[in-house]
Amino acid sequence: MTAPGNLERVLTSGGFAVTAECGPPRGADPELIRKKGGYLKGFVDAVNVTDNQTAVVRMSSMASCLILKEMGFDPVLQMTVRDRSRIALQSDILGAAALGIRNILCLSGDHQSFGDHPGAKNVYDIDSIQFIDMARAMRDEGRLSSGAEITVRPEIFIGCVENPFADPFDIRALRLAKKIGAGARFVQTQCVFNVEKFTRWMEMVRDLGLHEKAHILAGITPMKSPGMARYMKNSVPGMDVPDHLVERMASVPKEGHREEGVAICLETIERVRAIEGVAGIHIMAIEWEEIVPDIVRRAGLETRP
Amino acid sequence: MIVADRKPFDEIMGMIESCERILLVGCNECVTVCAAGGAKEVALLASQIRMKRKAEGRPVEVDEKTLERQCDPEYVNPLAETLEGYDAVLSIACGCGVQLIAETCRGLRVLPGLNTRFMGVTEEHGMWAERCQGCGDCVLDRTGGICPVTRCAKSIMNGPCGGSQNGECELRQDTPCAWQLIIDRLKASGELSRYGEIAKPRDWSTSRDGGPRKRIREDMRI
């Protein structure tokens, strides 16, 4: 075994982790990844790269992760089960591990009907929980889903997502328990706007002792405008933006929208940090990666462990 | 039953563009129940075609027939003997019926008048919904009688995904989240503890992923 990746090191040492999301471009330009990476350098412990998020075609997560790795980041390879069968998923895990990409985040993925190719055929051969279990077995048992032996096991740190704001609410912690039982060791949540509901979910998570089995990072998204707040509230599945936040965004003059969004974000960070069992934050500044240093600095998190 | 929709009229007219005499064949089974391809629909479509072509000054002769079952050689074989002089057969059965006619009536164009949609049930009068994909390995005993393969847009076996909201699927507001239904059923029957079990990856080889399927009952073969 080689030394763990940076994210695993920070989390297992008990540090409060900061990760950020980097959306790859709709094009083949590596400079765009390097530019986004440049904003984040020194402010985060790991960078997630989305996998054709919202089912819109982007540069592959694997390629983008490698570019970020070459810049010195510890990338988190997001992998959805929407577009790949168990054959392709396992192949990509082996490939990622061979490239030194340590962190794998296993997701279902947004349905293709939301994206730019609604006529595409989806795969969904396995679901995200089965995917986590498969990745874990590849690493721990050295075998593929078929039972065939792997010559060199992939050294990976396996993560999952969970949406505390989806329904039915009362099984959301139980579903996380399944993911952790399958092998997830870090968790990045859906964007937290409704802190009260997130707090209730964390209570259920603690009741099941899940915070002691996996590191939970709260999702944080700065809002740019009241329009974005309303869009997320009404049009993004599984997103819970309380009315008072939409109103608050709308209550300030246009030139103050971004600052208000950052202010809400900083308040959210402060509140989720105080919740027992929250091991870090995951900042998803959608097409606004340059704001991340500002958020990290103002949240008093600029000294990375 | 198999549920189907009639193809757009213009598409049908395009298919029979060059024909002067066609046989329009319906089916007395599923497509009659879902009001897409029974005797009534045969009569209606035949009239529409005749009127349209007459108005265009290129009349077409449309004969009508509705078979007991278009997916059964017992009823399709006799049809093959009566096809002399037709330019095409337009079938308004499901895709199975269209194909059996094509297999049986070689040398004649066989055209589909319907789009076959799904295997489903009548939810209300005039409303049908999908229930089964014929995956070949039924899990309904473990999922409260609700099929996640068919009714979850992502066929998730350990759901629900993060898009389930207010009991509805993230795809459409009028589509119930299959996993909300499953959990409600498991709760009602006191089986929620089963939710903790991780459902293993499925073997899709029993589904269409394993290639075209066939069932043989040797004891019934003649």
Short mmCIF file of C-alpha atoms in Angstrom, two decimals:
data_model
loop_
_atom_site.label_atom_id
_atom_site.label_comp_id
_atom_site.label_asym_id
_atom_site.label_seq_id
_atom_site.Cartn_x
_atom_site.Cartn_y
_atom_site.Cartn_z
CA MET A 1 0.00 0.00 0.00
CA THR A 2 1.19 3.47 -0.83
CA ALA A 3 0.46 6.47 1.42
CA PRO A 4 -3.18 7.63 1.40
CA GLY A 5 -4.25 10.52 -0.78
CA ASN A 6 -4.53 14.00 0.67
CA LEU A 7 -8.29 13.90 1.24
CA GLU A 8 -8.10 10.62 3.13
CA ARG A 9 -5.12 11.90 5.12
CA VAL A 10 -6.93 15.09 6.16
CA LEU A 11 -10.15 13.27 7.07
CA THR A 12 -8.55 10.42 8.99
CA SER A 13 -6.34 12.83 10.91
CA GLY A 14 -9.48 14.55 12.15
CA GLY A 15 -8.99 17.79 10.23
CA PHE A 16 -11.99 19.75 8.96
CA ALA A 17 -11.84 19.06 5.23
CA VAL A 18 -12.55 21.48 2.42
CA THR A 19 -13.23 20.14 -1.04
CA ALA A 20 -14.50 21.98 -4.09
CA GLU A 21 -16.15 21.05 -7.31
CA CYS A 22 -14.70 21.78 -10.70
CA GLY A 23 -17.01 21.54 -13.68
CA PRO A 24 -15.14 20.49 -16.83
CA PRO A 25 -15.63 22.44 -20.08
CA ARG A 26 -17.81 21.58 -23.05
CA GLY A 27 -14.72 21.39 -25.19
CA ALA A 28 -11.28 19.87 -25.41
CA ASP A 29 -9.33 22.76 -23.90
CA PRO A 30 -7.18 21.60 -20.96
CA GLU A 31 -6.38 25.24 -20.12
CA LEU A 32 -9.91 25.77 -18.81
CA ILE A 33 -9.36 23.04 -16.24
CA ARG A 34 -5.97 24.50 -15.35
CA LYS A 35 -7.55 27.94 -14.99
CA LYS A 36 -10.22 26.65 -12.61
CA GLY A 37 -7.60 24.63 -10.78
CA GLY A 38 -5.54 27.80 -10.45
CA TYR A 39 -8.32 29.49 -8.46
CA LEU A 40 -8.52 26.57 -6.04
CA LYS A 41 -4.81 25.92 -5.49
CA GLY A 42 -3.91 26.05 -1.82
CA PHE A 43 -7.49 26.47 -0.64
CA VAL A 44 -8.85 22.93 -0.83
CA ASP A 45 -7.82 19.42 0.15
CA ALA A 46 -9.29 17.78 -2.92
CA VAL A 47 -11.14 18.75 -6.09
CA ASN A 48 -14.16 16.89 -7.40
CA VAL A 49 -14.67 16.67 -11.11
CA THR A 50 -18.27 16.14 -12.16
CA ASP A 51 -19.22 13.35 -14.57
CA ASN A 52 -21.32 14.90 -17.33
CA GLN A 53 -23.34 16.68 -14.67
CA THR A 54 -27.05 17.14 -15.36
CA ALA A 55 -26.45 14.75 -18.27
CA VAL A 56 -24.80 17.48 -20.32
CA VAL A 57 -21.74 16.37 -22.27
CA ARG A 58 -18.48 17.75 -20.85
CA MET A 59 -14.83 16.76 -20.95
CA SER A 60 -14.47 13.42 -19.20
CA SER A 61 -14.02 13.43 -15.47
CA MET A 62 -11.07 11.03 -15.74
CA ALA A 63 -9.12 13.30 -18.14
CA SER A 64 -9.91 16.40 -16.09
CA CYS A 65 -8.82 14.63 -12.89
CA LEU A 66 -5.49 13.78 -14.47
CA ILE A 67 -4.93 17.41 -15.49
CA LEU A 68 -5.69 18.49 -11.91
CA LYS A 69 -3.46 15.78 -10.52
CA GLU A 70 -0.59 17.05 -12.66
CA MET A 71 -1.20 20.44 -11.01
CA GLY A 72 -0.67 18.83 -7.60
CA PHE A 73 -4.31 18.35 -6.59
CA ASP A 74 -5.82 15.24 -5.06
CA PRO A 75 -8.72 14.79 -7.49
CA VAL A 76 -12.05 13.14 -6.73
CA LEU A 77 -13.30 11.22 -9.75
CA GLN A 78 -17.08 11.44 -9.88
CA MET A 79 -18.54 8.39 -11.58
CA THR A 80 -22.18 7.92 -12.42
CA VAL A 81 -23.85 4.64 -13.29
CA ARG A 82 -26.01 6.36 -15.90
CA ASP A 83 -23.68 5.92 -18.86
CA ARG A 84 -21.54 2.89 -18.04
CA SER A 85 -22.21 -0.76 -17.36
CA ARG A 86 -20.35 -2.69 -14.67
CA ILE A 87 -17.78 -3.61 -17.34
CA ALA A 88 -16.90 0.01 -18.14
CA LEU A 89 -17.11 1.15 -14.50
CA GLN A 90 -14.65 -1.47 -13.32
CA SER A 91 -12.35 -0.75 -16.23
CA ASP A 92 -12.39 2.94 -15.37
CA ILE A 93 -11.66 2.24 -11.70
CA LEU A 94 -8.59 0.24 -12.71
CA GLY A 95 -7.59 3.01 -15.13
CA ALA A 96 -8.08 5.75 -12.56
CA ALA A 97 -6.04 3.86 -9.97
CA ALA A 98 -3.28 3.29 -12.53
CA LEU A 99 -3.17 7.06 -13.12
CA GLY A 100 -2.88 7.68 -9.38
CA ILE A 101 -6.42 9.04 -9.00
CA ARG A 102 -7.29 7.94 -5.47
CA ASN A 103 -10.78 9.17 -4.76
CA ILE A 104 -13.87 7.75 -6.42
CA LEU A 105 -17.29 9.26 -5.80
CA CYS A 106 -20.09 6.88 -6.76
CA LEU A 107 -23.39 8.36 -7.94
CA SER A 108 -26.56 7.44 -9.78
CA GLY A 109 -26.31 10.48 -12.04
CA ASP A 110 -28.99 12.82 -13.29
CA HIS A 111 -31.38 11.20 -15.73
CA GLN A 112 -30.52 11.97 -19.35
CA SER A 113 -33.88 13.64 -19.91
CA PHE A 114 -32.51 16.68 -18.04
CA GLY A 115 -29.48 17.05 -20.27
CA ASP A 116 -28.53 17.96 -23.80
CA HIS A 117 -29.14 14.47 -25.20
CA PRO A 118 -32.61 13.55 -23.93
CA GLY A 119 -32.89 10.93 -26.68
CA ALA A 120 -29.89 9.00 -25.38
CA LYS A 121 -30.22 5.47 -24.02
CA ASN A 122 -29.25 5.13 -20.37
CA VAL A 123 -27.46 2.19 -18.80
CA TYR A 124 -28.24 1.85 -15.07
CA ASP A 125 -26.86 -1.69 -15.09
CA ILE A 126 -26.07 -1.34 -11.38
CA ASP A 127 -27.14 1.34 -8.92
CA SER A 128 -24.89 3.60 -6.87
CA ILE A 129 -24.96 1.33 -3.80
CA GLN A 130 -24.08 -1.75 -5.85
CA PHE A 131 -21.33 0.33 -7.45
CA ILE A 132 -19.85 1.25 -4.06
CA ASP A 133 -19.88 -2.42 -3.06
CA MET A 134 -18.24 -3.41 -6.33
CA ALA A 135 -15.48 -0.80 -5.93
CA ARG A 136 -14.87 -1.93 -2.35
CA ALA A 137 -14.63 -5.59 -3.38
CA MET A 138 -12.13 -4.67 -6.11
CA ARG A 139 -9.93 -2.97 -3.53
CA ASP A 140 -10.42 -5.18 -0.47
CA GLU A 141 -11.02 -8.59 -1.96
CA GLY A 142 -9.10 -8.13 -5.17
CA ARG A 143 -11.89 -9.39 -7.33
CA LEU A 144 -14.17 -8.14 -10.02
CA SER A 145 -17.95 -8.26 -9.89
CA SER A 146 -17.72 -11.52 -11.84
CA GLY A 147 -15.53 -13.05 -9.13
CA ALA A 148 -12.44 -12.97 -11.36
CA GLU A 149 -9.24 -12.05 -9.58
CA ILE A 150 -7.52 -8.70 -10.08
CA THR A 151 -3.76 -8.82 -10.54
CA VAL A 152 -3.05 -5.45 -8.91
CA ARG A 153 -5.80 -4.07 -6.69
CA PRO A 154 -6.89 -0.46 -7.11
CA GLU A 155 -5.94 1.68 -4.10
CA ILE A 156 -8.98 3.87 -3.84
CA PHE A 157 -10.82 5.96 -1.29
CA ILE A 158 -14.52 5.46 -1.90
CA GLY A 159 -17.11 8.13 -1.41
CA CYS A 160 -20.80 8.61 -1.99
CA VAL A 161 -23.33 11.37 -2.07
CA GLU A 162 -26.55 11.68 -0.14
CA ASN A 163 -29.40 14.11 -0.43
CA PRO A 164 -30.85 14.87 3.02
CA PHE A 165 -33.58 16.92 1.34
CA ALA A 166 -35.07 14.23 -0.86
CA ASP A 167 -38.04 12.11 0.14
CA PRO A 168 -38.99 10.01 1.96
CA PHE A 169 -37.04 11.99 4.58
CA ASP A 170 -37.25 9.31 7.26
CA ILE A 171 -35.22 6.79 5.25
CA ARG A 172 -32.52 9.21 4.10
CA ALA A 173 -30.16 8.29 6.93
CA LEU A 174 -31.00 4.58 6.47
CA ARG A 175 -30.09 4.86 2.82
CA LEU A 176 -26.78 6.45 3.80
CA ALA A 177 -26.26 3.51 6.16
CA LYS A 178 -26.60 1.19 3.15
CA LYS A 179 -24.00 3.17 1.25
CA ILE A 180 -21.62 3.14 4.18
CA GLY A 181 -22.32 -0.55 4.72
CA ALA A 182 -21.41 -1.10 1.08
CA GLY A 183 -18.06 0.63 1.60
CA ALA A 184 -18.36 4.43 1.31
CA ARG A 185 -15.91 6.19 3.64
CA PHE A 186 -16.63 9.79 2.75
CA VAL A 187 -19.93 11.44 1.99
CA GLN A 188 -20.61 14.67 0.14
CA THR A 189 -24.15 15.92 0.56
CA GLN A 190 -26.50 17.82 -1.69
CA CYS A 191 -26.20 21.63 -1.30
CA VAL A 192 -27.36 22.65 2.16
CA PHE A 193 -29.66 25.67 2.23
CA ASN A 194 -32.22 24.34 4.66
CA VAL A 195 -29.91 24.05 7.69
CA GLU A 196 -32.76 23.04 10.04
CA LYS A 197 -33.60 20.02 7.92
CA PHE A 198 -29.91 19.17 7.52
CA THR A 199 -29.54 19.33 11.31
CA ARG A 200 -32.44 16.90 11.75
CA TRP A 201 -30.91 14.57 9.18
CA MET A 202 -27.56 14.70 10.99
CA GLU A 203 -29.35 13.69 14.19
CA MET A 204 -30.63 10.57 12.43
CA VAL A 205 -27.15 9.99 11.01
CA ARG A 206 -25.65 10.17 14.52
CA ASP A 207 -28.36 7.91 15.94
CA LEU A 208 -27.16 5.25 13.50
CA GLY A 209 -23.52 6.02 14.37
CA LEU A 210 -22.78 6.73 10.72
CA HIS A 211 -20.62 9.79 11.46
CA GLU A 212 -18.16 7.44 13.15
CA LYS A 213 -17.95 5.13 10.16
CA ALA A 214 -17.64 7.71 7.39
CA HIS A 215 -16.60 11.35 7.03
CA ILE A 216 -19.52 13.59 6.18
CA LEU A 217 -18.91 16.75 4.16
CA ALA A 218 -21.78 19.21 3.89
CA GLY A 219 -22.47 20.54 0.41
CA ILE A 220 -22.21 24.31 0.10
CA THR A 221 -23.28 26.36 -2.91
CA PRO A 222 -23.01 30.15 -3.15
CA MET A 223 -25.96 31.70 -4.95
CA LYS A 224 -25.23 34.37 -7.53
CA SER A 225 -28.67 35.90 -7.86
CA PRO A 226 -32.32 35.61 -6.78
CA GLY A 227 -32.92 34.04 -10.21
CA MET A 228 -30.50 31.25 -9.40
CA ALA A 229 -32.14 30.77 -5.99
CA ARG A 230 -35.57 30.47 -7.58
CA TYR A 231 -34.27 28.18 -10.32
CA MET A 232 -32.70 25.83 -7.80
CA LYS A 233 -35.80 25.90 -5.64
CA ASN A 234 -38.24 25.20 -8.45
CA SER A 235 -36.39 23.39 -11.20
CA VAL A 236 -33.56 21.33 -9.76
CA PRO A 237 -34.78 17.96 -8.49
CA GLY A 238 -33.99 17.27 -4.86
CA MET A 239 -32.94 20.83 -4.04
CA ASP A 240 -34.42 22.53 -0.97
CA VAL A 241 -34.02 26.32 -0.97
CA PRO A 242 -36.22 27.87 1.73
CA ASP A 243 -38.38 30.85 0.76
CA HIS A 244 -36.68 33.13 3.24
CA LEU A 245 -33.38 32.71 1.40
CA VAL A 246 -34.95 33.44 -1.97
CA GLU A 247 -36.53 36.54 -0.46
CA ARG A 248 -33.29 37.57 1.16
CA MET A 249 -31.43 37.31 -2.15
CA ALA A 250 -34.15 39.38 -3.83
CA SER A 251 -34.17 41.99 -1.07
CA VAL A 252 -30.75 43.42 -1.92
CA PRO A 253 -29.92 45.60 -4.94
CA LYS A 254 -28.54 43.79 -7.99
CA GLU A 255 -24.93 44.81 -7.36
CA GLY A 256 -25.15 43.20 -3.93
CA HIS A 257 -26.52 39.83 -5.04
CA ARG A 258 -23.21 37.99 -5.17
CA GLU A 259 -22.06 39.36 -1.82
CA GLU A 260 -25.38 38.33 -0.28
CA GLY A 261 -24.96 34.86 -1.75
CA VAL A 262 -21.49 34.59 -0.24
CA ALA A 263 -22.78 35.89 3.10
CA ILE A 264 -25.50 33.21 3.19
CA CYS A 265 -22.89 30.64 2.28
CA LEU A 266 -20.56 31.74 5.12
CA GLU A 267 -23.42 31.63 7.63
CA THR A 268 -24.29 28.13 6.43
CA ILE A 269 -20.68 26.99 6.81
CA GLU A 270 -20.57 28.35 10.34
CA ARG A 271 -23.79 26.57 11.26
CA VAL A 272 -22.92 23.19 9.72
CA ARG A 273 -19.44 23.26 11.29
CA ALA A 274 -21.10 23.41 14.67
CA ILE A 275 -23.06 20.20 14.01
CA GLU A 276 -21.53 17.12 15.58
CA GLY A 277 -20.42 14.67 12.93
CA VAL A 278 -19.80 17.14 10.11
CA ALA A 279 -16.22 16.48 9.00
CA GLY A 280 -15.89 19.10 6.33
CA ILE A 281 -17.51 21.06 3.55
CA HIS A 282 -17.76 20.48 -0.15
CA ILE A 283 -18.08 23.75 -2.07
CA MET A 284 -19.99 23.53 -5.32
CA ALA A 285 -19.60 26.99 -6.83
CA ILE A 286 -21.29 26.29 -10.12
CA GLU A 287 -19.36 28.08 -12.90
CA TRP A 288 -18.07 30.40 -10.17
CA GLU A 289 -14.99 28.53 -8.99
CA GLU A 290 -13.06 31.81 -8.58
CA ILE A 291 -15.16 32.68 -5.52
CA VAL A 292 -13.92 29.61 -3.60
CA PRO A 293 -10.73 31.24 -2.17
CA ASP A 294 -12.82 34.13 -0.88
CA ILE A 295 -15.27 31.76 0.82
CA VAL A 296 -12.52 29.61 2.32
CA ARG A 297 -10.59 32.64 3.57
CA ARG A 298 -13.60 34.37 5.07
CA ALA A 299 -14.74 31.13 6.69
CA GLY A 300 -11.36 31.03 8.44
CA LEU A 301 -10.41 27.79 6.74
CA GLU A 302 -7.50 29.00 4.60
CA THR A 303 -4.90 27.11 6.59
CA ARG A 304 -5.18 23.66 5.14
CA PRO A 305 -3.87 20.76 7.23
CA MET B 1 -51.68 -6.10 -21.64
CA ILE B 2 -49.55 -4.61 -24.37
CA VAL B 3 -50.37 -0.93 -24.76
CA ALA B 4 -49.94 0.89 -28.04
CA ASP B 5 -50.65 4.23 -29.67
CA ARG B 6 -51.70 4.85 -33.21
CA LYS B 7 -48.94 6.36 -35.29
CA PRO B 8 -49.48 9.93 -36.50
CA PHE B 9 -51.87 9.88 -39.47
CA ASP B 10 -49.39 11.60 -41.79
CA GLU B 11 -46.78 8.96 -41.06
CA ILE B 12 -49.24 6.21 -41.96
CA MET B 13 -50.22 8.05 -45.15
CA GLY B 14 -46.54 8.33 -46.04
CA MET B 15 -46.08 4.57 -45.67
CA ILE B 16 -48.93 3.74 -48.02
CA GLU B 17 -48.16 6.56 -50.45
CA SER B 18 -47.55 4.24 -53.43
CA CYS B 19 -50.32 1.75 -52.61
CA GLU B 20 -53.59 1.39 -54.48
CA ARG B 21 -55.01 -1.50 -52.50
CA ILE B 22 -54.22 -2.37 -48.91
CA LEU B 23 -55.47 -4.68 -46.22
CA LEU B 24 -55.85 -3.07 -42.81
CA VAL B 25 -55.63 -5.67 -40.05
CA GLY B 26 -56.52 -5.18 -36.41
CA CYS B 27 -56.25 -7.49 -33.41
CA ASN B 28 -58.92 -8.48 -30.95
CA GLU B 29 -56.62 -8.71 -27.93
CA CYS B 30 -54.63 -6.08 -26.00
CA VAL B 31 -54.85 -3.33 -28.60
CA THR B 32 -58.61 -3.66 -28.62
CA VAL B 33 -58.70 -3.16 -24.85
CA CYS B 34 -56.44 -0.11 -25.03
CA ALA B 35 -58.46 1.23 -27.96
CA ALA B 36 -55.62 1.39 -30.43
CA GLY B 37 -56.07 -1.46 -32.87
CA GLY B 38 -59.39 -3.31 -32.51
CA ALA B 39 -62.21 -3.62 -35.04
CA LYS B 40 -63.47 -0.15 -34.14
CA GLU B 41 -60.11 1.46 -34.80
CA VAL B 42 -59.73 -0.53 -38.02
CA ALA B 43 -63.01 0.88 -39.31
CA LEU B 44 -62.11 4.41 -38.25
CA LEU B 45 -58.62 4.39 -39.76
CA ALA B 46 -59.85 2.76 -42.97
CA SER B 47 -62.39 5.56 -43.44
CA GLN B 48 -59.85 8.24 -42.70
CA ILE B 49 -57.42 6.81 -45.24
CA ARG B 50 -60.07 6.45 -47.93
CA MET B 51 -61.36 9.99 -47.39
CA LYS B 52 -57.92 11.53 -47.41
CA ARG B 53 -56.82 9.76 -50.56
CA LYS B 54 -60.11 10.49 -52.28
CA ALA B 55 -59.72 14.16 -51.48
CA GLU B 56 -56.26 14.02 -53.03
CA GLY B 57 -57.71 12.50 -56.18
CA ARG B 58 -55.84 9.22 -55.74
CA PRO B 59 -58.34 6.83 -54.21
CA VAL B 60 -57.10 3.75 -52.41
CA GLU B 61 -58.99 0.56 -51.75
CA VAL B 62 -58.83 -0.39 -48.07
CA ASP B 63 -60.15 -3.77 -46.98
CA GLU B 64 -60.69 -4.38 -43.28
CA LYS B 65 -60.05 -7.38 -41.13
CA THR B 66 -59.59 -7.95 -37.41
CA LEU B 67 -57.91 -11.16 -36.28
CA GLU B 68 -58.63 -12.88 -33.00
CA ARG B 69 -54.88 -12.71 -32.21
CA GLN B 70 -52.20 -11.38 -34.51
CA CYS B 71 -49.46 -12.98 -32.43
CA ASP B 72 -50.73 -16.50 -33.13
CA PRO B 73 -50.12 -18.50 -36.33
CA GLU B 74 -53.49 -20.16 -35.85
CA TYR B 75 -55.09 -16.87 -36.92
CA VAL B 76 -52.32 -15.39 -39.06
CA ASN B 77 -51.73 -18.42 -41.33
CA PRO B 78 -55.22 -18.31 -42.87
CA LEU B 79 -54.69 -14.60 -43.58
CA ALA B 80 -51.73 -15.41 -45.80
CA GLU B 81 -54.04 -17.20 -48.25
CA THR B 82 -56.18 -14.11 -48.81
CA LEU B 83 -53.58 -11.55 -49.79
CA GLU B 84 -53.70 -11.77 -53.55
CA GLY B 85 -53.79 -8.33 -55.16
CA TYR B 86 -52.82 -6.24 -52.16
CA ASP B 87 -49.91 -3.81 -52.32
CA ALA B 88 -49.40 -3.94 -48.56
CA VAL B 89 -50.79 -5.07 -45.24
CA LEU B 90 -51.17 -2.31 -42.68
CA SER B 91 -51.30 -3.86 -39.24
CA ILE B 92 -52.60 -2.05 -36.21
CA ALA B 93 -51.60 -4.74 -33.73
CA CYS B 94 -48.56 -4.50 -31.47
CA GLY B 95 -45.10 -5.07 -32.91
CA CYS B 96 -45.46 -8.81 -32.31
CA GLY B 97 -48.51 -8.98 -34.56
CA VAL B 98 -46.88 -6.91 -37.29
CA GLN B 99 -43.85 -9.18 -37.27
CA LEU B 100 -45.79 -12.42 -37.33
CA ILE B 101 -47.72 -11.19 -40.35
CA ALA B 102 -44.44 -10.21 -42.01
CA GLU B 103 -42.97 -13.65 -41.27
CA THR B 104 -46.07 -15.40 -42.56
CA CYS B 105 -46.93 -13.26 -45.55
CA ARG B 106 -43.57 -13.25 -47.31
CA GLY B 107 -43.13 -11.14 -50.40
CA LEU B 108 -45.67 -8.56 -49.27
CA ARG B 109 -44.96 -5.25 -47.58
CA VAL B 110 -46.19 -5.24 -44.00
CA LEU B 111 -46.49 -1.83 -42.36
CA PRO B 112 -46.99 -0.88 -38.69
CA GLY B 113 -49.86 1.47 -37.95
CA LEU B 114 -49.13 1.62 -34.22
CA ASN B 115 -46.24 2.44 -31.96
CA THR B 116 -46.07 -0.30 -29.34
CA ARG B 117 -45.46 1.38 -26.01
CA PHE B 118 -45.36 -0.95 -23.02
CA MET B 119 -46.76 -3.78 -20.95
CA GLY B 120 -49.15 -2.24 -18.49
CA VAL B 121 -52.50 -1.91 -16.81
CA THR B 122 -55.58 0.25 -17.13
CA GLU B 123 -55.26 2.83 -14.37
CA GLU B 124 -58.48 4.64 -15.14
CA HIS B 125 -60.86 4.65 -18.05
CA GLY B 126 -58.75 5.95 -20.92
CA MET B 127 -55.48 5.82 -18.96
CA TRP B 128 -52.88 3.07 -19.13
CA ALA B 129 -49.55 2.84 -17.38
CA GLU B 130 -46.46 0.67 -17.58
CA ARG B 131 -45.92 -2.03 -14.98
CA CYS B 132 -43.56 -4.68 -16.36
CA GLN B 133 -40.49 -4.81 -18.59
CA GLY B 134 -40.34 -8.56 -18.83
CA CYS B 135 -36.90 -8.67 -17.22
CA GLY B 136 -37.17 -12.43 -16.71
CA ASP B 137 -36.28 -12.40 -12.99
CA CYS B 138 -39.16 -11.03 -10.95
CA VAL B 139 -38.35 -9.24 -7.67
CA LEU B 140 -41.86 -8.19 -6.69
CA ASP B 141 -41.78 -10.42 -3.58
CA ARG B 142 -39.00 -8.19 -2.19
CA THR B 143 -40.33 -4.82 -3.24
CA GLY B 144 -43.84 -4.72 -1.89
CA GLY B 145 -45.35 -5.67 -5.25
CA ILE B 146 -43.97 -2.54 -6.96
CA CYS B 147 -41.46 -3.07 -9.77
CA PRO B 148 -38.36 -0.88 -9.44
CA VAL B 149 -36.97 -2.10 -12.76
CA THR B 150 -39.95 -0.70 -14.61
CA ARG B 151 -41.26 2.06 -12.43
CA CYS B 152 -38.01 3.69 -11.31
CA ALA B 153 -36.63 5.77 -14.19
CA LYS B 154 -33.14 4.58 -13.25
CA SER B 155 -34.16 0.98 -12.42
CA ILE B 156 -32.50 1.46 -9.04
CA MET B 157 -32.62 -1.64 -6.86
CA ASN B 158 -31.61 0.22 -3.69
CA GLY B 159 -33.60 3.40 -4.01
CA PRO B 160 -34.83 6.03 -3.92
CA CYS B 161 -32.34 8.31 -5.64
CA GLY B 162 -31.85 11.90 -4.54
CA GLY B 163 -34.49 13.20 -6.91
CA SER B 164 -37.54 11.74 -5.16
CA GLN B 165 -39.67 14.61 -3.93
CA ASN B 166 -43.18 14.73 -2.49
CA GLY B 167 -43.72 11.17 -3.63
CA GLU B 168 -42.94 11.97 -7.23
CA CYS B 169 -40.18 11.01 -9.63
CA GLU B 170 -37.76 13.73 -10.64
CA LEU B 171 -38.64 13.12 -14.27
CA ARG B 172 -42.28 14.12 -14.21
CA GLN B 173 -44.63 15.52 -11.66
CA ASP B 174 -47.39 13.05 -12.50
CA THR B 175 -45.19 9.97 -12.08
CA PRO B 176 -45.00 8.44 -8.61
CA CYS B 177 -41.54 7.62 -7.28
CA ALA B 178 -41.44 3.82 -7.32
CA TRP B 179 -39.28 3.74 -4.20
CA GLN B 180 -41.63 5.99 -2.26
CA LEU B 181 -44.38 3.49 -3.14
CA ILE B 182 -42.16 0.55 -2.17
CA ILE B 183 -41.24 2.08 1.19
CA ASP B 184 -44.87 2.96 1.92
CA ARG B 185 -45.84 -0.64 1.19
CA LEU B 186 -43.02 -2.12 3.26
CA LYS B 187 -44.01 0.13 6.18
CA ALA B 188 -47.66 -0.85 5.89
CA SER B 189 -46.82 -4.55 5.92
CA GLY B 190 -44.30 -4.22 8.75
CA GLU B 191 -41.43 -5.23 6.47
CA LEU B 192 -39.37 -2.02 6.52
CA SER B 193 -36.46 -3.89 8.10
CA ARG B 194 -35.95 -5.45 4.66
CA TYR B 195 -34.96 -2.00 3.41
CA GLY B 196 -31.58 -2.39 5.11
CA GLU B 197 -30.61 -5.35 2.93
CA ILE B 198 -28.46 -4.35 -0.04
CA ALA B 199 -29.96 -5.76 -3.21
CA LYS B 200 -27.12 -7.29 -5.24
CA PRO B 201 -26.45 -6.43 -8.88
CA ARG B 202 -28.95 -8.10 -11.15
CA ASP B 203 -28.23 -10.67 -13.77
CA TRP B 204 -29.64 -8.91 -16.82
CA SER B 205 -29.04 -11.89 -19.08
CA THR B 206 -32.65 -12.94 -18.46
CA SER B 207 -33.74 -9.57 -19.81
CA ARG B 208 -33.34 -8.38 -23.39
CA ASP B 209 -29.65 -7.78 -22.64
CA GLY B 210 -29.19 -11.53 -23.05
CA GLY B 211 -30.38 -11.32 -26.65
CA PRO B 212 -33.76 -12.20 -28.15
CA ARG B 213 -35.60 -14.54 -25.82
CA LYS B 214 -37.51 -17.72 -26.45
CA ARG B 215 -39.53 -20.04 -24.25
CA ILE B 216 -39.87 -23.71 -25.12
CA ARG B 217 -42.19 -26.20 -23.43
CA GLU B 218 -41.02 -29.51 -24.83
CA ASP B 219 -44.01 -31.33 -23.37
CA MET B 220 -46.37 -29.16 -25.40
CA ARG B 221 -44.58 -29.41 -28.72
CA ILE B 222 -46.17 -31.50 -31.42
#
